[in-house]
Amino acid sequence: AQSVSQHNHHVILSEAASLELGCNYSYGGTVNLFWYVQYPGQHLQLLLKYFSGDPLVKGIKGFEAEFIKSKFSFNLRKPSVQWSDTAEYFCAVNPPGTYKYIFGTGTRLKVLA
Amino acid sequence: SAVISQKPSRDICQRGTSLTIQCQVDSQVTMMFWYRQQPGQSLTLIATANQGSEATYESGFVIDKFPISRPNLTFSTLTVSNMSPEDSSIYLCSVEAPSTSTDTQYFGPGTRLTVL
């Protein structure tokens, strides 16, 4: 079955620390990949997406993600986090030609000021 | 992108009753989706609602429990019927809208449902 794994359920960092959140998927074909963020009290927002081309994707607020096809991974990174990055982050996979999004379980990030 | 609103934002309901959740989008869209996010779990797709046709349900979800309406291209409703405490979840509406390079799903703020 298609699945998406986010191994880090809770992450606590100090401001200015570097961030990397893991995302692995099990789908064997070509996929579209997404990271969504949910800030406290707000709804899910698109952070960035990959559909083709350069495997290093840059999103909003200084986030980036790298698609590594051989590892079935799409890890999210930010070189220096801020207190305002405190949120829950969701990885999602969408196989082309389908409407279905398969979500990971999410990673709660807490950034200490 | 698309701006999506949901009503109610939260509700507390008694076992055995039903609740209808509304989803309104600011532009016409073909595909609307309903998701459930149970406590501590991931988002799970309940069904896809296309205007003019019956909703398509995912495995484990049935129309009798989660009837859906899609009367036009900007509106949909999801009813949670004969509720039990296990239905306590956040219910999210999403739409597929054009975005740079590929269509993307955008999400509403969710409806937090507690069933006593």
Short mmCIF file of C-alpha atoms in Angstrom, two decimals:
data_model
loop_
_atom_site.label_atom_id
_atom_site.label_comp_id
_atom_site.label_asym_id
_atom_site.label_seq_id
_atom_site.Cartn_x
_atom_site.Cartn_y
_atom_site.Cartn_z
CA ALA A 1 0.00 0.00 0.00
CA GLN A 2 1.09 3.54 -0.64
CA SER A 3 2.30 5.24 2.51
CA VAL A 4 4.19 8.27 3.70
CA SER A 5 6.47 8.13 6.74
CA GLN A 6 7.58 11.03 8.86
CA HIS A 7 9.91 9.57 11.43
CA ASN A 8 10.28 12.66 13.60
CA HIS A 9 7.03 13.15 15.49
CA HIS A 10 8.27 15.90 17.79
CA VAL A 11 11.28 18.14 17.28
CA ILE A 12 12.50 20.85 19.65
CA LEU A 13 15.12 23.32 18.49
CA SER A 14 16.60 26.58 19.63
CA GLU A 15 16.39 29.61 17.42
CA ALA A 16 19.07 29.73 14.70
CA ALA A 17 19.48 25.96 14.74
CA SER A 18 19.28 24.09 11.46
CA LEU A 19 16.25 21.96 10.68
CA GLU A 20 15.79 18.79 8.70
CA LEU A 21 12.53 16.85 8.76
CA GLY A 22 12.46 13.45 7.13
CA CYS A 23 9.82 12.21 4.71
CA ASN A 24 9.87 8.85 2.96
CA TYR A 25 7.20 7.36 0.72
CA SER A 26 6.55 3.89 -0.53
CA TYR A 27 5.01 4.59 -3.92
CA GLY A 28 7.17 3.17 -6.70
CA GLY A 29 6.17 5.40 -9.59
CA THR A 30 6.58 9.08 -10.41
CA VAL A 31 4.92 11.26 -7.80
CA ASN A 32 4.21 14.85 -6.93
CA LEU A 33 5.43 15.77 -3.46
CA PHE A 34 4.30 18.44 -1.04
CA TRP A 35 5.06 19.90 2.34
CA TYR A 36 2.24 21.61 4.20
CA VAL A 37 2.52 23.60 7.41
CA GLN A 38 -0.09 24.26 10.08
CA TYR A 39 0.71 27.11 12.44
CA PRO A 40 -1.06 27.14 15.82
CA GLY A 41 -4.70 28.06 15.34
CA GLN A 42 -4.40 28.28 11.57
CA HIS A 43 -5.27 26.00 8.70
CA LEU A 44 -3.00 23.92 6.52
CA GLN A 45 -0.90 25.98 4.13
CA LEU A 46 1.25 24.87 1.23
CA LEU A 47 4.94 25.31 2.02
CA LEU A 48 6.45 23.93 -1.17
CA LYS A 49 5.96 21.27 -3.82
CA TYR A 50 7.89 19.16 -6.30
CA PHE A 51 6.51 17.81 -9.53
CA SER A 52 9.51 17.61 -11.90
CA GLY A 53 12.82 19.22 -12.77
CA ASP A 54 15.35 20.45 -10.24
CA PRO A 55 15.12 18.09 -7.24
CA LEU A 56 15.97 20.94 -4.87
CA VAL A 57 12.81 22.94 -4.34
CA LYS A 58 12.62 26.27 -2.59
CA GLY A 59 9.45 27.31 -0.79
CA ILE A 60 8.20 30.14 1.32
CA LYS A 61 9.84 31.47 4.49
CA GLY A 62 13.29 30.12 3.65
CA PHE A 63 12.31 26.46 3.53
CA GLU A 64 13.61 24.05 0.93
CA ALA A 65 13.23 20.35 0.21
CA GLU A 66 15.27 17.87 -1.74
CA PHE A 67 13.76 15.02 -3.73
CA ILE A 68 16.04 11.98 -3.79
CA LYS A 69 14.39 9.43 -6.04
CA SER A 70 16.75 6.58 -5.15
CA LYS A 71 15.90 6.99 -1.48
CA PHE A 72 12.18 7.70 -1.97
CA SER A 73 12.72 10.75 0.20
CA PHE A 74 11.64 14.38 0.23
CA ASN A 75 13.24 15.94 3.31
CA LEU A 76 12.43 19.45 4.42
CA ARG A 77 15.24 21.79 5.48
CA LYS A 78 15.81 25.25 6.82
CA PRO A 79 19.30 26.51 7.70
CA SER A 80 18.22 28.71 10.61
CA VAL A 81 14.84 28.37 12.30
CA GLN A 82 12.91 31.12 14.00
CA TRP A 83 10.47 31.04 16.88
CA SER A 84 7.70 31.73 14.35
CA ASP A 85 8.43 28.39 12.63
CA THR A 86 6.77 26.61 15.54
CA ALA A 87 4.10 24.56 13.78
CA GLU A 88 3.13 21.11 12.58
CA TYR A 89 4.59 20.01 9.26
CA PHE A 90 3.00 17.45 6.96
CA CYS A 91 4.53 15.67 4.00
CA ALA A 92 2.13 14.51 1.27
CA VAL A 93 2.42 12.44 -1.89
CA ASN A 94 0.20 12.69 -4.94
CA PRO A 95 0.71 10.12 -7.69
CA PRO A 96 0.25 11.86 -11.09
CA GLY A 97 -3.02 11.12 -12.79
CA THR A 98 -4.83 10.73 -9.49
CA TYR A 99 -6.41 13.23 -7.18
CA LYS A 100 -5.45 11.43 -3.99
CA TYR A 101 -3.05 12.98 -1.53
CA ILE A 102 -1.47 10.59 0.94
CA PHE A 103 -0.30 12.36 4.07
CA GLY A 104 2.33 11.53 6.64
CA THR A 105 1.48 11.68 10.34
CA GLY A 106 3.05 15.09 10.77
CA THR A 107 5.98 16.49 12.75
CA ARG A 108 5.42 18.96 15.55
CA LEU A 109 8.23 21.49 15.63
CA LYS A 110 8.78 23.70 18.65
CA VAL A 111 11.37 26.45 18.39
CA LEU A 112 12.59 27.89 21.65
CA ALA A 113 13.27 31.61 21.71
CA SER B 1 -4.81 29.48 -4.86
CA ALA B 2 -8.28 29.36 -3.29
CA VAL B 3 -9.83 30.75 -0.13
CA ILE B 4 -11.97 28.20 1.69
CA SER B 5 -14.28 28.66 4.65
CA GLN B 6 -16.00 26.04 6.77
CA LYS B 7 -18.94 26.15 9.15
CA PRO B 8 -19.08 25.42 12.00
CA SER B 9 -15.51 25.82 13.16
CA ARG B 10 -16.19 23.50 16.07
CA ASP B 11 -19.08 21.69 17.70
CA ILE B 12 -19.83 19.38 20.57
CA CYS B 13 -22.53 16.83 19.79
CA GLN B 14 -24.35 14.05 21.51
CA ARG B 15 -24.04 10.42 20.51
CA GLY B 16 -26.61 9.36 17.91
CA THR B 17 -27.13 12.80 16.42
CA SER B 18 -25.94 14.13 13.04
CA LEU B 19 -23.94 17.20 12.08
CA THR B 20 -23.68 18.86 8.69
CA ILE B 21 -20.48 20.71 7.87
CA GLN B 22 -20.45 23.34 5.15
CA CYS B 23 -17.57 24.22 2.86
CA GLN B 24 -17.52 27.36 0.73
CA VAL B 25 -14.79 28.31 -1.74
CA ASP B 26 -14.23 31.71 -3.31
CA SER B 27 -13.92 30.43 -6.88
CA GLN B 28 -15.44 27.72 -9.02
CA VAL B 29 -13.65 24.42 -8.69
CA THR B 30 -14.33 21.03 -10.17
CA MET B 31 -13.01 18.84 -7.42
CA MET B 32 -13.66 19.18 -3.70
CA PHE B 33 -12.44 16.76 -1.08
CA TRP B 34 -13.33 15.87 2.49
CA TYR B 35 -10.66 14.67 4.90
CA ARG B 36 -10.67 13.50 8.48
CA GLN B 37 -7.85 14.03 10.96
CA GLN B 38 -8.29 11.95 14.07
CA PRO B 39 -6.37 12.92 17.21
CA GLY B 40 -2.67 12.24 16.76
CA GLN B 41 -3.13 10.82 13.30
CA SER B 42 -2.62 11.85 9.72
CA LEU B 43 -5.17 13.28 7.32
CA THR B 44 -7.29 10.61 5.70
CA LEU B 45 -9.37 11.19 2.60
CA ILE B 46 -13.06 10.43 3.14
CA ALA B 47 -14.45 11.18 -0.29
CA THR B 48 -14.21 13.27 -3.43
CA ALA B 49 -17.17 15.45 -4.36
CA ASN B 50 -17.61 16.51 -7.98
CA GLN B 51 -20.45 18.76 -9.00
CA GLY B 52 -23.20 16.94 -10.83
CA SER B 53 -22.23 13.44 -9.78
CA GLU B 54 -22.28 11.28 -6.71
CA ALA B 55 -19.37 11.48 -4.33
CA THR B 56 -16.66 8.86 -4.56
CA TYR B 57 -15.83 7.31 -1.19
CA GLU B 58 -12.55 5.86 -0.06
CA SER B 59 -12.21 2.43 1.47
CA GLY B 60 -13.65 2.38 4.97
CA PHE B 61 -16.08 5.25 4.40
CA VAL B 62 -19.69 4.83 3.28
CA ILE B 63 -22.38 7.15 2.04
CA ASP B 64 -24.85 6.25 4.77
CA LYS B 65 -22.42 7.43 7.43
CA PHE B 66 -20.97 10.42 5.54
CA PRO B 67 -23.49 11.72 3.00
CA ILE B 68 -22.10 14.50 0.84
CA SER B 69 -23.80 17.13 -1.28
CA ARG B 70 -22.25 19.21 -4.06
CA PRO B 71 -24.98 21.45 -5.42
CA ASN B 72 -22.67 23.84 -7.31
CA LEU B 73 -19.05 24.59 -8.12
CA THR B 74 -18.36 26.62 -4.97
CA PHE B 75 -20.10 24.70 -2.19
CA SER B 76 -20.26 21.28 -0.56
CA THR B 77 -21.57 19.73 2.63
CA LEU B 78 -20.48 16.70 4.61
CA THR B 79 -22.86 15.14 7.14
CA VAL B 80 -21.56 12.95 9.92
CA SER B 81 -24.52 10.70 10.74
CA ASN B 82 -25.45 8.78 13.86
CA MET B 83 -22.34 10.01 15.60
CA SER B 84 -20.32 8.10 18.15
CA PRO B 85 -17.28 9.24 20.19
CA GLU B 86 -15.05 7.58 17.59
CA ASP B 87 -16.17 10.26 15.12
CA SER B 88 -14.47 12.94 17.19
CA SER B 89 -12.02 14.44 14.71
CA ILE B 90 -11.15 17.47 12.69
CA TYR B 91 -12.96 17.42 9.36
CA LEU B 92 -11.31 19.34 6.55
CA CYS B 93 -12.54 20.43 3.18
CA SER B 94 -10.06 20.93 0.37
CA VAL B 95 -10.20 21.93 -3.27
CA GLU B 96 -7.95 21.34 -6.20
CA ALA B 97 -7.07 24.62 -7.83
CA PRO B 98 -4.61 25.72 -10.47
CA SER B 99 -1.22 26.68 -9.15
CA THR B 100 2.18 27.28 -10.68
CA SER B 101 3.08 24.22 -12.75
CA THR B 102 0.64 21.77 -11.26
CA ASP B 103 -2.78 21.67 -9.66
CA THR B 104 -2.56 21.74 -5.91
CA GLN B 105 -4.94 21.03 -3.06
CA TYR B 106 -5.80 23.91 -0.73
CA PHE B 107 -7.40 23.34 2.63
CA GLY B 108 -10.08 24.97 4.69
CA PRO B 109 -9.66 25.78 8.38
CA GLY B 110 -11.34 22.56 9.49
CA THR B 111 -14.26 21.71 11.77
CA ARG B 112 -13.33 20.32 15.16
CA LEU B 113 -16.00 17.84 16.21
CA THR B 114 -16.31 16.36 19.68
CA VAL B 115 -18.89 13.63 20.25
CA LEU B 116 -19.91 12.89 23.83
#
